[in-house]
Amino acid sequence: MTGSESIGIILGQAQKVAAEAEVFQMRTEETPVRFETNRLKQVMSRQGVVTALRLVKDGRTGFATISGQDGAGEIVAMALETAPFGAPAKFTLPARMEYTGVEVLDPGVEKVSVEEMMGLGQGLIDRLKAHTPEIVCEGAVAKVVAEVRLVNSRGGAVSFRKSLFVLSMEGMVTRDTDMLFVGDSEASCRPIRDNETVARSIIDQLEHARRRASVSSGRLPVIFTPRCVAGALMMPLSMGFNGKIVMQGASPLGKKLGEKVFSDQFSLYEDATIPFAARSRPCDDEGVPSQRNVLIDRGVVGCFLYDLQTAALAGTRSTGNGSRATGGLPVTQPSSLVIGEGKTSFEDMVKDMREGLIVEELMGAEQGNVLGGDFSGNVLLGYKVEGGEIAGRVKDTMVSGNIYEALRDIVAVGQRSRWVGGMLKTPPLYLPRLSVVSKG
Amino acid sequence: MRQEMEEALRGNNADYLDLRIEKRNTSHVVYRGKEMEDIGRAGSQGGSVRALVKGGWGFVSFDDLSRLRDKVKLAIAQARMAGNEKSQIATLPPAVHLFDGDGGAGYRAVPLARKKALVEEYNQLLWSVPRIQTSNIGYGDVYKRVVFANSEGSYIEQERTDFVLRLAAIARDGADVQQAHLSVGSLGNFNAVTGLHRQVKEMAERAVQLLSAPKVTGGEFPVVLDPVLGGVFTHEAFGHLSESDFVYENDAVREIMVLGKKFGQPHLNIVDGAAVPGLRGSYKYDDEGVPATKSYLIRDGILVGRLHSRETAAKMGESPTGNARALDYHFPPIVRMTNTFIEPGKVSFQDMVGEIKEGIYARNWYGGTTSMEMFTFSAGEAYMIRNGKIAEMVRPVVLTGNVFTTLGLIDAIGNDLDMNQGGGCGKGAQSPLPVSNGSPHIRISRCLVGGR
């Protein structure tokens, strides 16, 4: 039985017992090759199909998922069992609609051979070893092809294929008990043909960390590199703009729509329509067409993000952010996030600091009171700036602050942005003085 | 299924093969705020094959259980592409073990209506506390049956049931948002997540109290950890470092982690073991068919052991410990912790705190992570210690340190070991894996605490 037949049958069975129904199916084929200790360790192949059924019975939502081919009969019974306890269904499933083409499939990805993937990863490792012979690398090259199908009882139907290619590498340099961790990754719907971007980034990290430096405790200016912006700031920001959290009254931004909350140098977009970006898609997991959402326009809060049910509860429209990544009912999640570029070069930011820090990776930043915007983490990779120059790597250092305060008083936004792991495109951010505690 | 599995593994040209077939049922109930957000059930079935050829691994996972032999062939072809040395895995006598549990009767005995009613009860209780802005509660359970067979003649059937409940209360004052958490879990016992009414109410009250609590000024302090946080510290600061897949092929790390090295004072004993019964990290056989053990990692302050898969054990010339675990059939097993804890000492909590002039008493789990050398973990609850007494509540703190020095700075170990069952461990993409960790109250003489 092909996929389109099976979801049609499930929809038909569900419609016999429920007022509304929606069947979502995702089929994935993933081929990762893994490297350990500087060499190829494992070649993998993963095939899977997940089918999710959401139905509305007596005004309440029922839900079930199955993995694998079997159980079309079972899934309707399972979803029906949950419906009497389910939340009141406020959403309206989208009827048949036109989807503008968002480019997310490059047939070239499927054609990349395992040998080419092995070569790409090993080439990167060899290049890093040529720079730092004692480096021990671990990483992966993966290609994924996914096929999404969605049908609902209002006649809505969509299906699309998407490709994804990922290159990620981490290196570790050990001297006595001192461990240095470097790394980067790249992801796209198109094949990655060379290791240049990732190699350049990791080699820069190795160069900057070559010397050691000690930093004073106190309040110091701090530059977050794009990787650090992704690691430390995106989770609290995503939560702040999540329509559900706003509706619950738990977002510090909740009542600030249209108000200037951030520095006028700071703009943030959520955009699932960028051609070939790893998180792009023609529509979200509920069939709502993708759009570009302006979250922050020069410091002013522009909108919040919604899935269908949350939007209905909040009396607004879905922004195309229904996601099934949790395995349960759709919840609000951003696709790609993009921070607008500013006017300052990275070099000028560094030159501006008498004593300060550049943070590449802040470990544990997501562990604090994320909802309130607090972050506090160990500088796993970061460099001291002294007299406008990078002096060396700092260790045993914690940086703490609050994202809402830091992004309000932002000093400068970098003029060149880059993608981090396919989820965020951002320039470096020059933040005001943050609390730095260091053992020196 | 046994015959089909053994048939698929027979007569192939590989150094080692194994096959896992898994069937799982799950249910979940999620409340956000006053309303229920999600209730649902899921079922899945699938399998995976692992092949070892000349030191290289192939791995194939699938949802479609037909034509197992083709999948074995694909895994072998992949392994052959990766292999270029001699395969090494620890030798092991073949084991046969058949299902001996309740067949999921305990899991099915709790109807969905009961689960929903429990979560609703807790949510109402939480909302009865004045000034609560909102709440998040997630309940989830899993019943799974896993059948394992390998090319050496092992055939192992196992089943398990997991229950997990996580609650958060959120209080708000203007732009200031504070939260308090509670996580509990159990291997097989639904009653472990019932009857928590007093704790749930206290959690909600704590979220409100945090609004008026001051922030700590960052710096180095003596810190006393409660058993929950002590367990997270043990897991993050030391446990991950003892996972041999990080050590076995890295000469520099092997040197640091050489057995016999002093890591702590003589009162420090750290154990990991799935053979410790009845905890969320407990099982009879790991996902490579190796019997579970209880292993001392640190004994009398000295590094004496580490956690192994069959491959890491063979390559390091040590005995396998039964610590190779896979999240589910989509993943190959990797070296993981199970139940990790610091053994109890003799110091009373009063004596531990009594000797501190200015310090921090950190309680309750919020999160933790490690880079091996450096670790951070965060407390859900914290108090200043002043002149030997627990003083005012402060905002939750993040603690950090260097594992190689911090273990040696544990200068008091309490007599009150307790295990935390509410956590899950992430490594690679495999998260959350059920584990437990624990500790008595412990004191670290100096620890870096973040703050303004």
PDB file of C-alpha atoms in Angstrom, chain B residues 272-448:
ATOM      1  CA  ASP B 272      27.050   2.875  38.923  1.00  0.00           C
ATOM      2  CA  GLY B 273      25.001  -0.193  38.273  1.00  0.00           C
ATOM      3  CA  ALA B 274      21.900  -1.446  36.511  1.00  0.00           C
ATOM      4  CA  ALA B 275      22.074  -4.484  38.812  1.00  0.00           C
ATOM      5  CA  VAL B 276      20.963  -2.273  41.715  1.00  0.00           C
ATOM      6  CA  PRO B 277      17.304  -3.337  41.562  1.00  0.00           C
ATOM      7  CA  GLY B 278      14.077  -1.370  41.309  1.00  0.00           C
ATOM      8  CA  LEU B 279      15.421   1.948  39.990  1.00  0.00           C
ATOM      9  CA  ARG B 280      14.815   3.656  36.651  1.00  0.00           C
ATOM     10  CA  GLY B 281      18.289   2.723  35.436  1.00  0.00           C
ATOM     11  CA  SER B 282      17.838  -0.940  36.376  1.00  0.00           C
ATOM     12  CA  TYR B 283      17.715  -3.892  33.966  1.00  0.00           C
ATOM     13  CA  LYS B 284      18.947  -7.471  33.659  1.00  0.00           C
ATOM     14  CA  TYR B 285      20.778  -7.234  30.344  1.00  0.00           C
ATOM     15  CA  ASP B 286      21.972  -4.199  28.416  1.00  0.00           C
ATOM     16  CA  ASP B 287      21.224  -3.645  24.710  1.00  0.00           C
ATOM     17  CA  GLU B 288      24.226  -5.744  23.691  1.00  0.00           C
ATOM     18  CA  GLY B 289      23.029  -8.679  25.781  1.00  0.00           C
ATOM     19  CA  VAL B 290      25.623  -8.144  28.527  1.00  0.00           C
ATOM     20  CA  PRO B 291      24.412  -8.914  32.075  1.00  0.00           C
ATOM     21  CA  ALA B 292      24.023  -5.833  34.287  1.00  0.00           C
ATOM     22  CA  THR B 293      26.622  -5.258  37.008  1.00  0.00           C
ATOM     23  CA  LYS B 294      27.220  -2.923  39.928  1.00  0.00           C
ATOM     24  CA  SER B 295      30.558  -1.208  39.409  1.00  0.00           C
ATOM     25  CA  TYR B 296      32.651   0.913  41.724  1.00  0.00           C
ATOM     26  CA  LEU B 297      33.991   3.860  39.743  1.00  0.00           C
ATOM     27  CA  ILE B 298      35.712   5.529  42.696  1.00  0.00           C
ATOM     28  CA  ARG B 299      36.612   3.597  45.833  1.00  0.00           C
ATOM     29  CA  ASP B 300      38.264   5.298  48.801  1.00  0.00           C
ATOM     30  CA  GLY B 301      38.907   8.317  46.587  1.00  0.00           C
ATOM     31  CA  ILE B 302      40.756   6.302  43.905  1.00  0.00           C
ATOM     32  CA  LEU B 303      39.589   5.704  40.302  1.00  0.00           C
ATOM     33  CA  VAL B 304      38.968   1.948  40.153  1.00  0.00           C
ATOM     34  CA  GLY B 305      36.558   1.366  37.278  1.00  0.00           C
ATOM     35  CA  ARG B 306      34.604   2.723  34.335  1.00  0.00           C
ATOM     36  CA  LEU B 307      31.566   1.958  32.231  1.00  0.00           C
ATOM     37  CA  HIS B 308      31.927  -0.235  29.171  1.00  0.00           C
ATOM     38  CA  SER B 309      30.377  -1.582  26.039  1.00  0.00           C
ATOM     39  CA  ARG B 310      31.772  -4.833  24.671  1.00  0.00           C
ATOM     40  CA  GLU B 311      33.973  -2.897  22.266  1.00  0.00           C
ATOM     41  CA  THR B 312      35.410  -0.406  24.770  1.00  0.00           C
ATOM     42  CA  ALA B 313      36.039  -3.219  27.288  1.00  0.00           C
ATOM     43  CA  ALA B 314      37.967  -5.284  24.735  1.00  0.00           C
ATOM     44  CA  LYS B 315      39.992  -2.317  23.495  1.00  0.00           C
ATOM     45  CA  MET B 316      40.943  -1.321  27.040  1.00  0.00           C
ATOM     46  CA  GLY B 317      41.546  -4.880  28.238  1.00  0.00           C
ATOM     47  CA  GLU B 318      38.906  -4.545  30.970  1.00  0.00           C
ATOM     48  CA  SER B 319      35.727  -6.473  31.786  1.00  0.00           C
ATOM     49  CA  PRO B 320      32.385  -5.467  30.201  1.00  0.00           C
ATOM     50  CA  THR B 321      30.036  -3.802  32.702  1.00  0.00           C
ATOM     51  CA  GLY B 322      26.694  -4.023  30.867  1.00  0.00           C
ATOM     52  CA  ASN B 323      26.399  -0.285  30.187  1.00  0.00           C
ATOM     53  CA  ALA B 324      25.671  -0.252  26.435  1.00  0.00           C
ATOM     54  CA  ARG B 325      22.178   1.207  26.073  1.00  0.00           C
ATOM     55  CA  ALA B 326      20.044   2.425  23.182  1.00  0.00           C
ATOM     56  CA  LEU B 327      17.199   4.917  23.572  1.00  0.00           C
ATOM     57  CA  ASP B 328      15.109   2.848  21.180  1.00  0.00           C
ATOM     58  CA  TYR B 329      15.429   0.839  17.986  1.00  0.00           C
ATOM     59  CA  HIS B 330      16.332   3.916  15.933  1.00  0.00           C
ATOM     60  CA  PHE B 331      19.715   4.082  17.680  1.00  0.00           C
ATOM     61  CA  PRO B 332      22.720   1.807  18.209  1.00  0.00           C
ATOM     62  CA  PRO B 333      23.664   1.175  21.849  1.00  0.00           C
ATOM     63  CA  ILE B 334      26.335   3.465  23.298  1.00  0.00           C
ATOM     64  CA  VAL B 335      27.983   3.593  26.720  1.00  0.00           C
ATOM     65  CA  ARG B 336      25.573   5.087  29.247  1.00  0.00           C
ATOM     66  CA  MET B 337      25.095   5.410  32.979  1.00  0.00           C
ATOM     67  CA  THR B 338      22.341   3.523  34.802  1.00  0.00           C
ATOM     68  CA  ASN B 339      21.925   4.207  38.549  1.00  0.00           C
ATOM     69  CA  THR B 340      24.811   6.406  39.683  1.00  0.00           C
ATOM     70  CA  PHE B 341      25.379   7.467  43.267  1.00  0.00           C
ATOM     71  CA  ILE B 342      27.784   8.513  46.007  1.00  0.00           C
ATOM     72  CA  GLU B 343      27.736   6.013  48.867  1.00  0.00           C
ATOM     73  CA  PRO B 344      26.731   7.427  52.248  1.00  0.00           C
ATOM     74  CA  GLY B 345      29.302   8.655  54.777  1.00  0.00           C
ATOM     75  CA  LYS B 346      28.969   9.589  58.413  1.00  0.00           C
ATOM     76  CA  VAL B 347      28.483  13.352  58.663  1.00  0.00           C
ATOM     77  CA  SER B 348      25.142  14.748  59.827  1.00  0.00           C
ATOM     78  CA  PHE B 349      23.519  17.600  57.916  1.00  0.00           C
ATOM     79  CA  GLN B 350      23.719  19.842  61.010  1.00  0.00           C
ATOM     80  CA  ASP B 351      27.469  19.341  61.346  1.00  0.00           C
ATOM     81  CA  MET B 352      27.994  19.935  57.620  1.00  0.00           C
ATOM     82  CA  VAL B 353      26.199  23.289  57.681  1.00  0.00           C
ATOM     83  CA  GLY B 354      27.369  24.208  61.179  1.00  0.00           C
ATOM     84  CA  GLU B 355      30.952  24.655  60.066  1.00  0.00           C
ATOM     85  CA  ILE B 356      30.161  27.181  57.293  1.00  0.00           C
ATOM     86  CA  LYS B 357      30.404  30.911  57.978  1.00  0.00           C
ATOM     87  CA  GLU B 358      29.061  32.055  54.598  1.00  0.00           C
ATOM     88  CA  GLY B 359      27.954  29.586  51.963  1.00  0.00           C
ATOM     89  CA  ILE B 360      25.091  28.261  49.864  1.00  0.00           C
ATOM     90  CA  TYR B 361      22.703  25.379  50.460  1.00  0.00           C
ATOM     91  CA  ALA B 362      21.561  24.273  46.995  1.00  0.00           C
ATOM     92  CA  ARG B 363      18.619  21.933  46.628  1.00  0.00           C
ATOM     93  CA  ASN B 364      16.655  20.287  43.891  1.00  0.00           C
ATOM     94  CA  TRP B 365      17.383  19.570  40.298  1.00  0.00           C
ATOM     95  CA  TYR B 366      16.918  21.946  37.405  1.00  0.00           C
ATOM     96  CA  GLY B 367      19.472  20.802  34.864  1.00  0.00           C
ATOM     97  CA  GLY B 368      23.056  19.860  34.319  1.00  0.00           C
ATOM     98  CA  THR B 369      25.588  19.381  31.562  1.00  0.00           C
ATOM     99  CA  THR B 370      29.230  18.525  31.103  1.00  0.00           C
ATOM    100  CA  SER B 371      32.100  18.990  28.721  1.00  0.00           C
ATOM    101  CA  MET B 372      34.004  16.273  30.633  1.00  0.00           C
ATOM    102  CA  GLU B 373      36.537  18.639  32.164  1.00  0.00           C
ATOM    103  CA  MET B 374      34.025  21.337  33.050  1.00  0.00           C
ATOM    104  CA  PHE B 375      30.540  20.801  34.363  1.00  0.00           C
ATOM    105  CA  THR B 376      27.616  23.027  35.212  1.00  0.00           C
ATOM    106  CA  PHE B 377      24.486  22.148  37.069  1.00  0.00           C
ATOM    107  CA  SER B 378      21.704  24.216  38.387  1.00  0.00           C
ATOM    108  CA  ALA B 379      19.724  24.119  41.572  1.00  0.00           C
ATOM    109  CA  GLY B 380      15.991  24.633  41.618  1.00  0.00           C
ATOM    110  CA  GLU B 381      16.173  26.029  45.114  1.00  0.00           C
ATOM    111  CA  ALA B 382      18.896  27.804  47.080  1.00  0.00           C
ATOM    112  CA  TYR B 383      19.475  29.346  50.489  1.00  0.00           C
ATOM    113  CA  MET B 384      22.339  31.292  51.990  1.00  0.00           C
ATOM    114  CA  ILE B 385      24.156  29.651  54.871  1.00  0.00           C
ATOM    115  CA  ARG B 386      25.260  32.217  57.460  1.00  0.00           C
ATOM    116  CA  ASN B 387      27.182  31.451  60.642  1.00  0.00           C
ATOM    117  CA  GLY B 388      26.351  27.774  60.540  1.00  0.00           C
ATOM    118  CA  LYS B 389      22.632  28.221  59.922  1.00  0.00           C
ATOM    119  CA  ILE B 390      20.357  28.025  56.879  1.00  0.00           C
ATOM    120  CA  ALA B 391      19.386  31.671  56.228  1.00  0.00           C
ATOM    121  CA  GLU B 392      17.357  33.478  53.539  1.00  0.00           C
ATOM    122  CA  MET B 393      16.093  31.915  50.317  1.00  0.00           C
ATOM    123  CA  VAL B 394      17.846  33.205  47.181  1.00  0.00           C
ATOM    124  CA  ARG B 395      17.112  32.890  43.453  1.00  0.00           C
ATOM    125  CA  PRO B 396      18.113  29.547  41.894  1.00  0.00           C
ATOM    126  CA  VAL B 397      21.840  29.280  41.214  1.00  0.00           C
ATOM    127  CA  VAL B 398      24.021  27.748  38.523  1.00  0.00           C
ATOM    128  CA  LEU B 399      27.163  26.086  39.835  1.00  0.00           C
ATOM    129  CA  THR B 400      30.210  25.238  37.787  1.00  0.00           C
ATOM    130  CA  GLY B 401      33.618  23.709  38.237  1.00  0.00           C
ATOM    131  CA  ASN B 402      36.430  21.572  37.018  1.00  0.00           C
ATOM    132  CA  VAL B 403      35.802  17.913  37.742  1.00  0.00           C
ATOM    133  CA  PHE B 404      39.439  17.078  38.384  1.00  0.00           C
ATOM    134  CA  THR B 405      39.651  19.556  41.248  1.00  0.00           C
ATOM    135  CA  THR B 406      36.046  19.640  42.489  1.00  0.00           C
ATOM    136  CA  LEU B 407      35.738  15.949  43.456  1.00  0.00           C
ATOM    137  CA  GLY B 408      38.747  16.451  45.712  1.00  0.00           C
ATOM    138  CA  LEU B 409      37.024  19.449  47.300  1.00  0.00           C
ATOM    139  CA  ILE B 410      34.164  17.324  48.666  1.00  0.00           C
ATOM    140  CA  ASP B 411      35.059  17.586  52.342  1.00  0.00           C
ATOM    141  CA  ALA B 412      31.954  16.139  53.983  1.00  0.00           C
ATOM    142  CA  ILE B 413      29.650  13.256  52.990  1.00  0.00           C
ATOM    143  CA  GLY B 414      26.342  12.800  54.781  1.00  0.00           C
ATOM    144  CA  ASN B 415      24.639   9.690  56.075  1.00  0.00           C
ATOM    145  CA  ASP B 416      21.366  10.200  54.201  1.00  0.00           C
ATOM    146  CA  LEU B 417      21.625   8.672  50.682  1.00  0.00           C
ATOM    147  CA  ASP B 418      18.535   9.223  48.552  1.00  0.00           C
ATOM    148  CA  MET B 419      17.945   8.394  44.862  1.00  0.00           C
ATOM    149  CA  ASN B 420      16.416  10.857  42.386  1.00  0.00           C
ATOM    150  CA  GLN B 421      14.240   9.078  39.837  1.00  0.00           C
ATOM    151  CA  GLY B 422      12.850  12.087  37.989  1.00  0.00           C
ATOM    152  CA  GLY B 423      15.696  12.782  35.581  1.00  0.00           C
ATOM    153  CA  GLY B 424      16.603  11.643  32.120  1.00  0.00           C
ATOM    154  CA  CYS B 425      20.012  11.630  30.513  1.00  0.00           C
ATOM    155  CA  GLY B 426      20.933  12.925  27.064  1.00  0.00           C
ATOM    156  CA  LYS B 427      23.985  11.920  25.052  1.00  0.00           C
ATOM    157  CA  GLY B 428      24.331  12.402  21.336  1.00  0.00           C
ATOM    158  CA  ALA B 429      20.798  12.462  19.970  1.00  0.00           C
ATOM    159  CA  GLN B 430      19.642   9.816  22.447  1.00  0.00           C
ATOM    160  CA  SER B 431      17.524  11.605  25.036  1.00  0.00           C
ATOM    161  CA  PRO B 432      15.926  11.187  27.510  1.00  0.00           C
ATOM    162  CA  LEU B 433      17.235   7.820  28.645  1.00  0.00           C
ATOM    163  CA  PRO B 434      15.842   6.618  31.984  1.00  0.00           C
ATOM    164  CA  VAL B 435      18.513   6.832  34.671  1.00  0.00           C
ATOM    165  CA  SER B 436      18.558   7.480  38.377  1.00  0.00           C
ATOM    166  CA  ASN B 437      21.190   9.221  40.413  1.00  0.00           C
ATOM    167  CA  GLY B 438      21.670   9.971  44.032  1.00  0.00           C
ATOM    168  CA  SER B 439      23.854  11.049  46.883  1.00  0.00           C
ATOM    169  CA  PRO B 440      23.719  11.872  50.540  1.00  0.00           C
ATOM    170  CA  HIS B 441      24.068  15.568  51.458  1.00  0.00           C
ATOM    171  CA  ILE B 442      27.595  16.564  50.461  1.00  0.00           C
ATOM    172  CA  ARG B 443      29.690  19.652  51.005  1.00  0.00           C
ATOM    173  CA  ILE B 444      32.067  21.132  48.421  1.00  0.00           C
ATOM    174  CA  SER B 445      34.533  23.448  50.134  1.00  0.00           C
ATOM    175  CA  ARG B 446      34.769  25.864  47.173  1.00  0.00           C
ATOM    176  CA  CYS B 447      32.514  26.046  44.126  1.00  0.00           C
ATOM    177  CA  LEU B 448      32.029  28.760  41.494  1.00  0.00           C
TER     178      LEU B 448
END
